[in-house]
Amino acid sequence: MATVTDAPTAPPLQRLRDLLDDAVLAVTGGERPPSSPALDRPKQAAHGDFATNAAMMLPKIVGAAPPMIAERLSVALTEHLGGDLDDVSVAGPGFLNLRMSDRWLDAALAEVEAAGRSFATGTPGTRESIHLEFVSNNPTGPVHIGGARGAAFGSALASLLELHGHPVHREYYVNDFGNQVQLFGASLQARARGEEVPEDGYRGDYVAEVAARIPDAATRSVDEVATEGIALMVAQQRASLERFRTTFDRWFSERSLHAPADGATSSPVDDAFAVLAEQGRTYEQEGALYLRTTDSGDDKDRVLVRSDGRPTYFASDVAYHHDKRTRGFARVIDVLGADHHGYVARVEAAFEALGGDRDAIELLITQFVNLFENGERAKMSKRAGEFVALDDLVDDIGVDAARWYLLARSHDTTIDLDLADAREQSAENPVYYVQYAHARIRSILQRGRDGEVTGARTGEGAGDDEGSADAVGATDGVGDAATAGGGDGATTGSAYVAAERELLLALLAWPDEVAEAATRRAPHRIATYLLALARQYSAFYRDCPVLAEGVPADVRARRLSLCSATADVIAAGLGVLGVDAPERM
RNA sequence: GCGCCCGUAGCUCAGUGGAUAGAGCGCUUGCCUCCGGAGCAAGAAGUCGCAUGUUCGAAUCAUGCCGGGCGCGCCA
C-alpha cells in the first residue's frame, strides 16, 4: 500500500498523512475526497495526539454516516500502523482521534534530531524560482518605518520561501529617475548654498548632511548634485538595511530602463512598449499614450507617456516588470507599502498585457506601522524629515526586537508598536523569551556533552507534575505512559511523560508550519509558532530533569535529543525571521 | 462616492469550515536548597462589530449594514 509519496525523506507527520490517505482509499474503494483530510493536533490533549476529520468528508462517497465511516477508517489505520499506534477512537460527530505509541515517538524523535536545522527543509508541491521585490524606498531619503516593515517582511518571506524549497532572488528597485530626482538635487543644492529648499522640496535634516558630503554642491549642475546625492542615499540605505539584516541580490536602477543597455539599440521601456503595441494594448489620446488596463479590471486606463512626451512612473514599472518576465522567473512577488495599494490593479493589468500569467504575479501590501511610547503617539526624530527612520528604530530597540515586532503580526494588519514594550529586555518581551529558551537549551546541551550530572533532584522529583499531566493528557490511555515516568528502572525504556510527548508533537509540526507560512506568505506564523514552542519547552524543562542524578540513561538520552531538536528548530525559526539565536544571554 | 485592509479578552494581536476561541502584556494568587528565576504554576477576563444567509458544523464562506485606516493624478 505504500506509494511514491512515502519517500523516506518525508517527515514523520507527512508519512502519517500518507497512511491516512491510504486508509481513506481503502474505505472508499479508491475514490479520493475532493480535498485531503486534515490530520492536526486537537485543541484538547484528551483527544489524543492527532485528530482527523476524514470520516466527515466521506459520507457522500461512502454512503454511510460519519461515525460508521470512522469505525472503518480506524480498522484500516490500525492495520496500517500496527505497533506505531497506541489507540484510535471515534469521537464527537465523527472525528478520529489517534494516540501514537512510544515506539513511533522514538522513531520520529530520532528523525527530527538527525535532521537538525534542516528538519523543515521543504518539499513544496511545485518548486518555482521567485523574483521578490521589496522595500523600494525612494532614494531621496533614509529608509523610514514603512520601509523597515517592508524590509523585515520581505527578507523574512525570502528566507521562508527558501526554507520551503524555492529559489528566491531578492531585488530592490531604485527610483532614481523622474521629477523627484531633480527636486532632490535642487534641495541638496539649496542646502549647500544655505538657502531654503524649494517648494515641495526635501526638508529633513539629512538633506544638509548629504549636501555637505558632495564636493562643490553649491556650484555644480543640479543634475550632477542629484546623481551624487542619490548615490550617497542609496549607499546609506544599503548600510541601514544590512544592519537590519536585509540584503539584496540586486539593486535595480529605474534610470537604466530609459537608456539602451550595452549593445542594444532600444531602451527597455521602448521594448516593453513594443510588446504592448503588438498585443494591441495601447492607444493614443489627446497626445498621450495609454495602456488599456481596464481590459484586466482596472478602474481606468493608465497613461504611459504624457502629452508632452515624458514617460510616467508607470511606464518605468511596466518596463521593469517586462524585464522581470524576460529574466525567466516562474513567479514575481512585489511587496508594496500601504500607500501603493491603489497601484495593484494596474500592475497586474500591465503584467497580463505583457503576456504574463495573472497567477504568476502577486502584489503584497504591508500596512502601516504606528509607533507609540507608553501609549502616546511617538515621534522619533527629524533625521528622516516627517518619517521615522529605520536607523532610529534600530538604535532605540535593537535589531532583534525591531524585526520581531514587525514580523510577529500579519503583514496586512496595521501595527501599533509601543517602543517602551519593545525596548524592554526581559522575558516580558516575547523575542527575548524565545531567545532565552534557546540559550538555556544550548547551555544544557553543553553540559550534557561534557557528561555533567547535577546533584539536584532525581527523576522521581517530577512526580507531582506528572499527576497533573496524567489528568490532562491521558484520559484514554489508562495512564500507562504517564504513570511510568521515573520509576520503572528503565532497561526496557521508560514511557514518555506528558511534557515530553507534547514537546515532541510540537516539534513534529514544524514542517507543516513552514509549509503553511510559506504558502500563505505569512512569516508571522513562524513567530507565533516559536513562542508556543518556547512555552512548551518551558513546561518540559519544569517537569523533566535532563542531567539530574538518578535520571535513567535512556531517559536522559531521549531528553537530550528533545533539547537538541528544540534548539535546532528554534534556531531555524529565528533564522527565518532574521533574529539572532544566541548561545548565551 | 468607489476600491483595498482591518474590527476577536482592559491593551497589542494569533486563529480563513471542525470538538469547550488562544497567546503576550497588564491584573490577582502562589513558587527561588531546583540542569540558566531573563523562569514556572493557577486564576479572573470574550454578545469573535451588527444582521441575514450557506453548511451536519461559521470567528472563518456569501450578502447587507456600522466603525477605523489607507488610496482613488498626464505625481512617484
XYZ file of C-alpha atoms (C1' of nucleotides) in Angstrom:
661
model
C 0.000 0.000 0.000
C 2.980 2.261 0.296
C 3.116 4.796 -2.502
C 5.693 7.048 -4.030
C 4.652 9.795 -1.648
C 6.002 7.544 1.043
C 9.514 8.713 0.331
C 11.959 8.076 3.131
C 12.783 11.770 3.292
C 9.231 12.847 4.060
C 8.901 13.994 7.659
C 7.084 11.732 10.114
C 3.828 13.639 10.047
C 3.714 13.597 6.282
C 4.161 9.845 6.271
C 1.350 9.564 8.769
C -0.843 11.590 6.440
C 0.058 9.340 3.572
C -1.004 6.359 5.615
C -4.248 8.115 6.408
C -4.789 8.708 2.712
C -4.222 5.035 2.102
C -6.782 4.172 4.747
C -9.259 6.567 3.171
C -8.777 4.953 -0.220
C -9.246 1.549 1.317
C -12.566 2.656 2.771
C -13.827 4.468 -0.318
C -12.701 1.769 -2.672
C -10.220 4.042 -4.392
C -12.172 7.258 -4.735
C -10.464 10.372 -3.442
C -12.325 13.037 -1.487
C -12.348 16.498 -3.094
C -9.718 17.708 -0.651
C -7.267 15.926 1.590
C -8.483 15.177 5.071
C -6.865 17.122 7.897
C -4.550 15.494 10.383
C -3.994 18.005 13.151
C -3.210 18.277 16.764
C -6.515 18.586 18.557
C -7.025 21.546 20.831
C -7.629 19.311 23.786
C -5.000 16.870 24.882
C -7.707 14.406 25.894
C -8.458 13.988 22.220
C -5.170 12.286 21.592
C -2.035 13.164 19.668
C -3.696 13.726 16.331
C -7.227 14.075 15.094
C -8.647 13.744 11.630
C -11.921 14.863 10.130
C -11.591 12.333 7.298
C -14.768 10.444 8.120
C -16.818 13.638 7.976
C -15.680 14.297 4.449
C -16.782 10.969 3.082
C -20.476 10.325 3.747
C -21.417 11.143 0.161
C -18.748 8.920 -1.305
C -19.201 6.010 1.033
C -22.912 6.328 1.606
C -22.753 5.965 5.350
C -22.813 8.203 8.403
C -19.507 9.693 9.612
C -19.265 7.661 12.833
C -19.678 4.480 10.849
C -17.037 5.540 8.361
C -14.763 6.490 11.213
C -15.044 2.984 12.560
C -13.941 1.537 9.240
C -11.117 4.010 8.999
C -9.926 3.098 12.442
C -9.759 -0.535 11.415
C -7.771 0.324 8.303
C -5.440 2.585 10.253
C -4.842 0.003 12.931
C -3.908 -2.428 10.199
C -1.520 0.001 8.536
C 0.111 1.355 11.643
C 0.380 -1.704 13.798
C 2.572 -1.103 16.791
C 3.019 2.547 15.920
C -0.479 3.209 17.127
C -1.446 3.080 20.777
C -5.068 3.914 20.480
C -7.623 5.116 17.982
C -11.108 6.188 18.874
C -14.165 7.722 17.275
C -15.440 10.859 18.923
C -17.988 13.609 18.532
C -19.604 13.982 15.121
C -17.101 11.609 13.545
C -13.607 12.677 14.486
C -10.968 10.044 14.668
C -8.518 10.547 17.498
C -5.139 8.892 17.337
C -2.674 8.251 20.062
C 0.755 7.207 18.914
C 2.915 4.616 20.632
C 6.228 5.389 22.279
C 7.869 3.358 19.557
C 6.536 5.740 16.934
C 7.550 8.730 19.035
C 11.080 7.352 19.450
C 11.491 6.902 15.726
C 10.087 10.328 14.993
C 12.345 11.970 17.549
C 15.367 10.268 16.055
C 14.467 11.693 12.665
C 13.926 15.184 13.967
C 17.192 15.202 15.812
C 19.124 13.781 12.891
C 17.665 16.354 10.526
C 18.650 19.188 12.833
C 18.173 22.608 11.426
C 17.177 21.237 8.071
C 14.265 19.323 9.565
C 11.718 21.547 7.851
C 13.575 21.972 4.620
C 10.659 21.869 2.378
C 9.344 19.899 -0.466
C 6.787 22.242 -1.982
C 4.271 20.806 -4.382
C 5.801 22.795 -7.181
C 9.210 24.290 -6.813
C 9.440 27.609 -8.612
C 12.013 30.338 -8.962
C 10.729 33.517 -7.401
C 11.595 37.150 -8.020
C 10.935 39.090 -4.844
C 10.973 42.860 -4.889
C 10.675 44.653 -1.575
C 11.384 47.877 0.326
C 11.918 50.050 -2.756
C 12.092 53.107 -0.568
C 12.627 56.296 -2.574
C 16.340 57.120 -2.796
C 15.635 60.679 -1.730
C 15.760 59.955 1.968
C 16.681 57.411 4.618
C 14.761 54.164 4.967
C 11.709 55.025 7.032
C 9.458 52.955 9.227
C 7.327 51.790 6.321
C 10.457 50.630 4.553
C 11.506 48.901 7.748
C 8.349 46.849 7.747
C 8.792 46.061 4.083
C 12.391 45.061 4.754
C 11.526 42.838 7.681
C 8.640 41.238 5.848
C 10.409 40.842 2.524
C 13.609 39.433 3.949
C 11.731 37.015 6.197
C 9.460 35.952 3.370
C 12.507 35.323 1.203
C 14.097 33.130 3.875
C 10.838 31.343 4.435
C 10.327 30.611 0.753
C 13.872 29.358 0.506
C 13.454 27.125 3.508
C 10.345 25.778 1.864
C 12.425 24.945 -1.190
C 12.011 27.786 -3.667
C 14.976 29.628 -5.129
C 14.480 33.325 -4.375
C 16.027 36.373 -5.992
C 15.850 39.496 -3.794
C 15.696 42.812 -5.527
C 15.470 46.470 -4.586
C 14.036 48.853 -7.162
C 15.776 52.212 -7.014
C 13.557 55.062 -8.186
C 16.447 57.121 -9.487
C 14.529 58.679 -12.349
C 11.993 61.432 -12.802
C 10.862 64.609 -11.121
C 11.794 63.658 -7.612
C 15.422 63.227 -8.565
C 15.605 66.782 -9.893
C 13.776 68.020 -6.846
C 16.175 66.194 -4.577
C 19.128 67.685 -6.430
C 17.659 71.150 -6.113
C 17.044 70.603 -2.399
C 20.618 69.455 -1.881
C 21.974 72.441 -3.719
C 19.811 74.848 -1.770
C 21.155 73.433 1.479
C 24.701 73.628 0.177
C 24.109 77.295 -0.505
C 22.498 77.848 2.847
C 19.170 78.637 1.238
C 15.702 77.365 1.863
C 14.751 74.273 -0.096
C 12.326 74.803 -2.967
C 8.594 74.437 -2.648
C 7.738 70.741 -2.217
C 11.450 70.042 -1.750
C 13.022 67.644 0.741
C 13.304 69.206 4.160
C 14.718 66.596 6.505
C 17.939 67.286 8.413
C 19.630 64.597 6.374
C 19.473 66.773 3.247
C 22.057 69.193 4.595
C 24.193 66.276 5.803
C 24.199 64.688 2.385
C 24.809 68.020 0.680
C 27.876 68.549 2.834
C 29.362 65.316 1.510
C 29.078 66.373 -2.124
C 32.053 68.439 -3.305
C 31.084 71.791 -4.742
C 27.413 71.051 -4.358
C 26.653 74.745 -4.319
C 28.089 75.421 -7.731
C 27.726 72.316 -9.867
C 24.735 71.488 -12.034
C 21.620 70.252 -10.299
C 21.863 67.072 -12.368
C 25.288 66.230 -11.052
C 24.355 67.062 -7.494
C 21.255 64.916 -7.813
C 23.195 61.977 -9.196
C 25.781 62.112 -6.445
C 23.147 62.682 -3.811
C 21.149 59.666 -4.946
C 24.286 57.531 -4.925
C 25.052 58.610 -1.373
C 21.488 57.993 -0.249
C 21.399 54.556 -1.831
C 24.665 53.669 -0.114
C 23.243 54.853 3.177
C 20.073 52.860 2.670
C 22.079 49.798 1.862
C 24.062 50.209 5.066
C 20.902 50.718 7.127
C 19.307 47.654 5.620
C 22.372 45.480 6.065
C 22.463 46.449 9.693
C 18.836 45.378 9.752
C 19.926 42.010 8.289
C 18.298 42.711 4.978
C 20.308 42.216 1.819
C 19.555 42.106 -1.863
C 20.916 40.222 -4.815
C 20.477 43.241 -6.974
C 19.725 46.941 -6.728
C 17.821 47.657 -9.899
C 18.056 51.175 -11.298
C 14.885 52.685 -12.707
C 17.014 55.028 -14.754
C 18.611 52.094 -16.539
C 15.229 51.312 -18.066
C 15.294 54.525 -20.054
C 18.545 54.007 -21.891
C 19.641 51.214 -24.199
C 21.646 48.562 -22.444
C 25.158 47.821 -23.695
C 24.968 46.682 -27.288
C 21.254 47.411 -27.593
C 19.660 49.997 -29.796
C 16.456 50.480 -27.867
C 15.728 51.036 -24.193
C 13.855 48.532 -22.040
C 10.969 50.994 -21.903
C 10.822 51.069 -25.690
C 10.985 47.302 -25.787
C 8.106 46.956 -23.367
C 6.058 49.480 -25.322
C 6.683 47.489 -28.480
C 5.342 44.358 -26.839
C 2.251 46.171 -25.624
C 1.652 47.662 -29.051
C 1.931 44.242 -30.650
C -0.660 42.960 -28.244
C -2.883 45.881 -29.156
C -2.991 47.036 -25.573
C -2.020 50.670 -26.057
C -3.639 53.636 -27.765
C -3.085 57.358 -28.135
C -5.485 60.002 -26.948
C -5.026 63.763 -26.730
C -1.377 63.303 -27.429
C -0.766 60.831 -24.604
C -0.052 57.094 -24.798
C -2.387 54.925 -22.740
C -2.292 51.309 -21.605
C -5.696 49.688 -21.697
C -5.583 48.357 -18.135
C -9.374 48.290 -17.938
C -9.152 45.121 -20.028
C -7.911 43.452 -16.876
C -10.211 45.011 -14.349
C -8.558 48.342 -13.536
C -10.819 51.345 -12.912
C -9.494 53.335 -15.824
C -6.788 53.178 -18.425
C -3.399 54.493 -17.392
C -1.068 56.944 -19.041
C 2.319 55.642 -20.114
C 3.606 58.731 -21.932
C 2.345 62.209 -21.170
C 1.226 64.521 -23.937
C 4.494 66.404 -23.514
C 6.409 63.239 -24.334
C 7.724 62.406 -20.866
C 7.118 58.861 -19.639
C 5.245 58.336 -16.388
C 6.400 56.369 -13.379
C 4.041 53.670 -14.500
C 5.958 53.403 -17.789
C 9.074 52.526 -15.837
C 7.227 49.947 -13.840
C 5.794 48.374 -16.961
C 9.290 48.089 -18.384
C 10.593 46.784 -15.077
C 8.020 44.027 -14.981
C 8.709 43.190 -18.587
C 12.338 42.829 -17.623
C 11.463 40.571 -14.709
C 9.408 38.422 -17.027
C 12.122 38.068 -19.599
C 14.583 37.038 -16.919
C 12.631 33.823 -16.637
C 11.256 33.714 -13.108
C 8.299 31.438 -12.579
C 6.785 33.860 -10.143
C 7.036 37.562 -9.393
C 6.187 38.926 -5.957
C 6.133 42.667 -5.230
C 5.956 43.826 -1.645
C 4.462 47.298 -1.542
C 3.590 49.760 1.174
C 0.001 50.507 2.071
C 0.079 53.810 0.251
C 0.546 51.898 -3.004
C -2.414 49.599 -2.805
C -4.235 51.670 -5.399
C -1.442 50.617 -7.730
C -2.120 46.905 -7.579
C -4.750 46.647 -10.286
C -2.717 48.467 -12.893
C 0.450 46.481 -12.276
C -1.440 43.239 -12.543
C -3.050 44.528 -15.710
C 0.315 45.534 -17.130
C 1.797 42.164 -16.300
C -1.020 40.482 -18.116
C -0.793 42.845 -21.060
C 2.883 41.969 -21.361
C 1.902 38.361 -21.820
C 2.327 37.255 -18.246
C 0.055 34.862 -16.435
C -2.130 36.647 -13.926
C -1.443 33.915 -11.403
C 2.300 34.346 -11.750
C 2.388 37.775 -10.131
C 1.479 38.660 -6.573
C 1.379 42.094 -5.040
C 1.528 42.001 -1.270
C 0.632 45.138 0.624
C 2.183 45.810 4.006
C 0.004 48.000 6.210
C 1.125 50.972 8.259
C 3.128 50.964 11.454
C 2.069 53.356 14.206
C 4.678 53.959 16.870
C 3.747 54.637 20.472
C 5.690 55.426 23.589
C 3.889 54.367 26.751
C 0.612 54.714 24.963
C 1.412 58.099 23.403
C 1.911 58.517 19.704
C 5.683 58.637 19.229
C 7.656 60.952 17.024
C 11.177 59.709 16.959
C 13.412 62.087 15.128
C 13.807 64.621 12.449
C 16.525 62.704 10.703
C 14.073 61.395 8.187
C 12.063 64.537 7.835
C 8.487 63.711 8.578
C 9.126 59.989 8.797
C 10.661 57.823 11.427
C 13.934 56.354 10.241
C 14.851 52.683 10.356
C 18.188 53.624 11.915
C 16.437 55.374 14.786
C 14.239 52.391 15.401
C 17.227 50.056 15.497
C 19.192 52.435 17.730
C 16.285 52.514 20.106
C 15.115 48.921 20.459
C 17.750 46.841 18.661
C 17.583 44.726 15.529
C 16.158 41.613 17.155
C 13.263 43.352 18.862
C 12.572 45.542 15.845
C 12.419 42.596 13.494
C 10.367 40.514 15.887
C 7.763 43.185 16.485
C 7.454 43.969 12.803
C 7.229 40.292 11.916
C 5.032 38.915 14.653
C 1.934 40.362 13.028
C 0.326 39.618 9.719
C 1.605 41.946 7.024
C -1.862 43.125 6.148
C -2.817 44.380 9.558
C -1.827 47.780 10.907
C 0.735 47.515 13.687
C 0.585 49.615 16.826
C 4.085 49.248 18.180
C 4.841 50.516 21.657
C 8.534 51.300 21.866
C 8.563 51.090 25.641
C 7.392 47.473 25.421
C 9.746 46.571 22.606
C 12.694 48.125 24.397
C 12.085 46.016 27.494
C 14.904 43.480 27.635
C 13.248 40.923 29.806
C 11.070 37.922 29.471
C 8.101 40.270 29.264
C 9.300 40.630 25.740
C 8.460 37.633 23.571
C 11.570 37.932 21.446
C 13.843 37.589 24.463
C 11.687 34.839 25.854
C 12.283 32.776 22.741
C 15.961 33.640 22.649
C 16.266 32.758 26.301
C 14.778 29.354 25.705
C 17.370 28.761 23.017
C 20.278 29.919 25.178
C 19.096 27.820 28.074
C 18.890 24.699 25.932
C 22.323 25.274 24.486
C 23.659 25.543 27.990
C 22.101 22.243 28.968
C 23.381 20.568 25.836
C 26.848 21.855 26.531
C 26.772 20.379 29.999
C 25.268 17.194 28.669
C 28.082 16.750 26.191
C 30.579 17.279 28.962
C 28.956 14.410 30.797
C 27.882 16.585 33.670
C 25.367 15.309 36.132
C 23.746 17.670 38.541
C 23.181 16.594 42.065
C 19.851 18.231 42.297
C 16.791 16.180 42.047
C 16.054 12.792 40.709
C 13.638 11.595 38.138
C 11.148 10.985 40.930
C 11.145 14.658 41.675
C 8.797 15.292 38.833
C 6.167 13.038 40.258
C 3.777 15.783 41.314
C 3.696 17.273 37.908
C 3.116 14.006 36.218
C -0.025 13.644 38.218
C -1.496 16.697 36.608
C -0.076 15.768 33.255
C -1.854 12.487 33.516
C -5.156 14.194 34.060
C -4.686 16.387 31.055
C -3.102 14.022 28.655
C -4.241 10.503 29.078
C -7.874 10.038 29.876
C -7.973 7.490 27.128
C -4.620 5.928 27.765
C -5.337 4.489 31.204
C -2.240 6.213 32.441
C 0.085 3.584 31.107
C 2.579 6.123 29.860
C 2.262 8.945 32.268
C 2.448 6.992 35.473
C 5.607 5.248 34.429
C 7.595 8.483 34.438
C 10.529 7.902 36.697
C 10.152 4.649 38.472
C 10.328 1.680 36.242
C 14.028 1.303 36.192
C 14.456 1.590 32.572
C 16.268 -1.142 30.981
C 13.335 -1.667 28.682
C 12.817 2.011 28.055
C 10.737 4.414 30.089
C 7.481 5.699 28.760
C 7.059 9.251 27.578
C 5.904 11.730 30.159
C 3.216 14.150 29.011
C 5.596 17.105 28.729
C 7.988 15.101 26.571
C 5.194 13.972 24.326
C 3.765 17.469 23.968
C 7.165 18.915 23.140
C 7.886 16.277 20.537
C 4.477 16.731 18.924
C 5.110 20.462 18.759
C 8.447 19.823 17.047
C 6.862 17.460 14.565
C 4.502 20.237 13.484
C 7.403 22.424 12.354
C 7.485 21.326 8.685
C 3.738 21.938 8.484
C 4.193 25.380 9.940
C 6.854 26.207 7.402
C 4.767 24.931 4.516
C 1.677 26.773 5.670
C 3.522 30.000 6.379
C 5.313 29.875 3.027
C 2.172 29.111 1.076
C 0.278 31.898 2.734
C 3.208 34.333 2.521
C 2.845 34.648 6.249
C 6.151 34.685 8.131
C 4.341 35.918 11.232
C 3.125 32.380 11.697
C 6.695 31.402 12.427
C 6.826 33.885 15.275
C 3.568 32.564 16.681
C 4.862 29.032 16.443
C 8.180 29.848 18.098
C 6.517 31.465 21.054
C 4.328 28.431 21.564
C 7.301 26.114 21.171
C 9.344 28.071 23.703
C 6.467 27.825 26.140
C 6.205 24.127 25.506
C 9.878 23.752 26.199
C 9.476 25.585 29.477
C 6.872 23.069 30.582
C 9.226 20.274 29.614
C 12.077 21.938 31.466
C 9.961 22.155 34.564
C 8.731 18.579 34.511
C 11.659 16.726 33.052
C 15.114 16.971 34.558
C 17.670 16.092 31.938
C 21.021 15.967 33.644
C 19.945 15.311 37.187
C 21.328 12.398 39.111
C 19.013 9.448 39.018
C 17.587 10.060 35.589
C 17.857 6.721 33.803
C 20.304 6.678 30.923
C 17.682 6.087 28.254
C 15.514 8.908 29.592
C 18.469 11.217 29.745
C 19.345 10.385 26.148
C 15.817 10.979 24.994
C 15.601 14.287 26.814
C 18.919 15.407 25.395
C 17.560 14.565 21.960
C 14.475 16.627 22.658
C 16.665 19.510 23.791
C 18.844 19.277 20.732
C 15.909 19.117 18.348
C 14.169 22.008 20.064
C 17.255 24.194 19.918
C 17.646 23.437 16.236
C 14.050 24.242 15.400
C 14.135 27.460 17.390
C 17.365 28.435 15.665
C 15.896 27.639 12.269
C 12.767 29.598 13.024
C 14.594 32.618 14.340
C 16.788 32.336 11.278
C 13.755 32.752 9.060
C 12.807 35.881 10.966
C 16.349 37.210 10.856
C 16.517 37.228 14.629
C 19.658 36.072 16.399
C 19.622 32.725 18.219
C 22.190 33.345 20.960
C 24.229 30.659 22.721
C 24.051 32.669 25.919
C 22.455 35.866 27.065
C -18.978 58.127 -3.961
C -15.673 53.884 -5.472
C -11.578 50.403 -4.184
C -8.175 47.773 -0.686
C -7.062 46.429 4.537
C -8.825 45.949 9.468
C -12.801 45.149 13.594
C -11.544 38.603 18.442
C -10.064 39.397 26.486
C -8.547 46.024 29.674
C -4.155 46.693 25.688
C -1.328 44.529 21.381
C -2.605 40.601 18.366
C -2.820 34.898 16.735
C -6.526 31.763 14.857
C -9.584 31.598 6.735
C -15.025 25.263 7.696
C -14.469 21.329 12.892
C -14.954 19.286 19.212
C -15.025 23.740 25.339
C -11.965 30.554 20.585
C -5.925 31.233 22.152
C -1.038 33.917 23.215
C 1.894 38.066 25.046
C 1.395 42.320 28.127
C -1.492 44.175 32.284
C -4.311 42.360 36.808
C -4.967 38.576 41.251
C -2.693 34.415 43.992
C 1.216 31.045 44.801
C 6.594 29.104 43.772
C 13.810 30.732 44.461
C 18.108 24.038 48.739
C 15.867 23.085 41.759
C 20.019 21.305 34.701
C 20.104 29.431 33.283
C 14.256 32.775 38.024
C 15.576 36.934 31.570
C 11.811 31.466 34.958
C 7.212 28.453 36.482
C 2.037 27.459 38.006
C -3.024 28.763 38.953
C -6.987 32.444 38.340
C -10.231 36.464 36.748
C -11.271 38.471 31.938
C -14.621 37.485 25.283
C -22.623 39.003 22.529
C -15.285 36.879 17.831
C -18.547 44.936 15.290
C -24.186 44.046 13.893
C -27.803 41.328 10.902
C -29.342 37.729 7.464
C -27.865 33.545 4.679
C -24.908 28.836 3.109
C -23.420 24.234 5.925
C -24.099 18.279 9.705
C -20.826 22.238 11.711
C -19.137 29.525 10.890
C -14.522 33.955 14.364
C -13.527 31.652 9.437
C -17.607 31.468 3.493
C -21.704 34.956 0.993
C -24.748 39.443 1.132
C -26.039 43.992 3.550
C -25.132 47.484 7.257
C -21.900 50.091 11.280
C -16.969 51.730 12.836
C -11.498 52.695 11.863
C -7.075 53.106 8.465
C -5.336 53.930 3.537
C -5.886 55.016 -1.585
C -8.556 56.988 -5.813
C -3.030 62.369 -10.752
C -0.718 63.115 -17.891
C 2.842 62.690 -9.065
C 6.379 58.982 -7.657
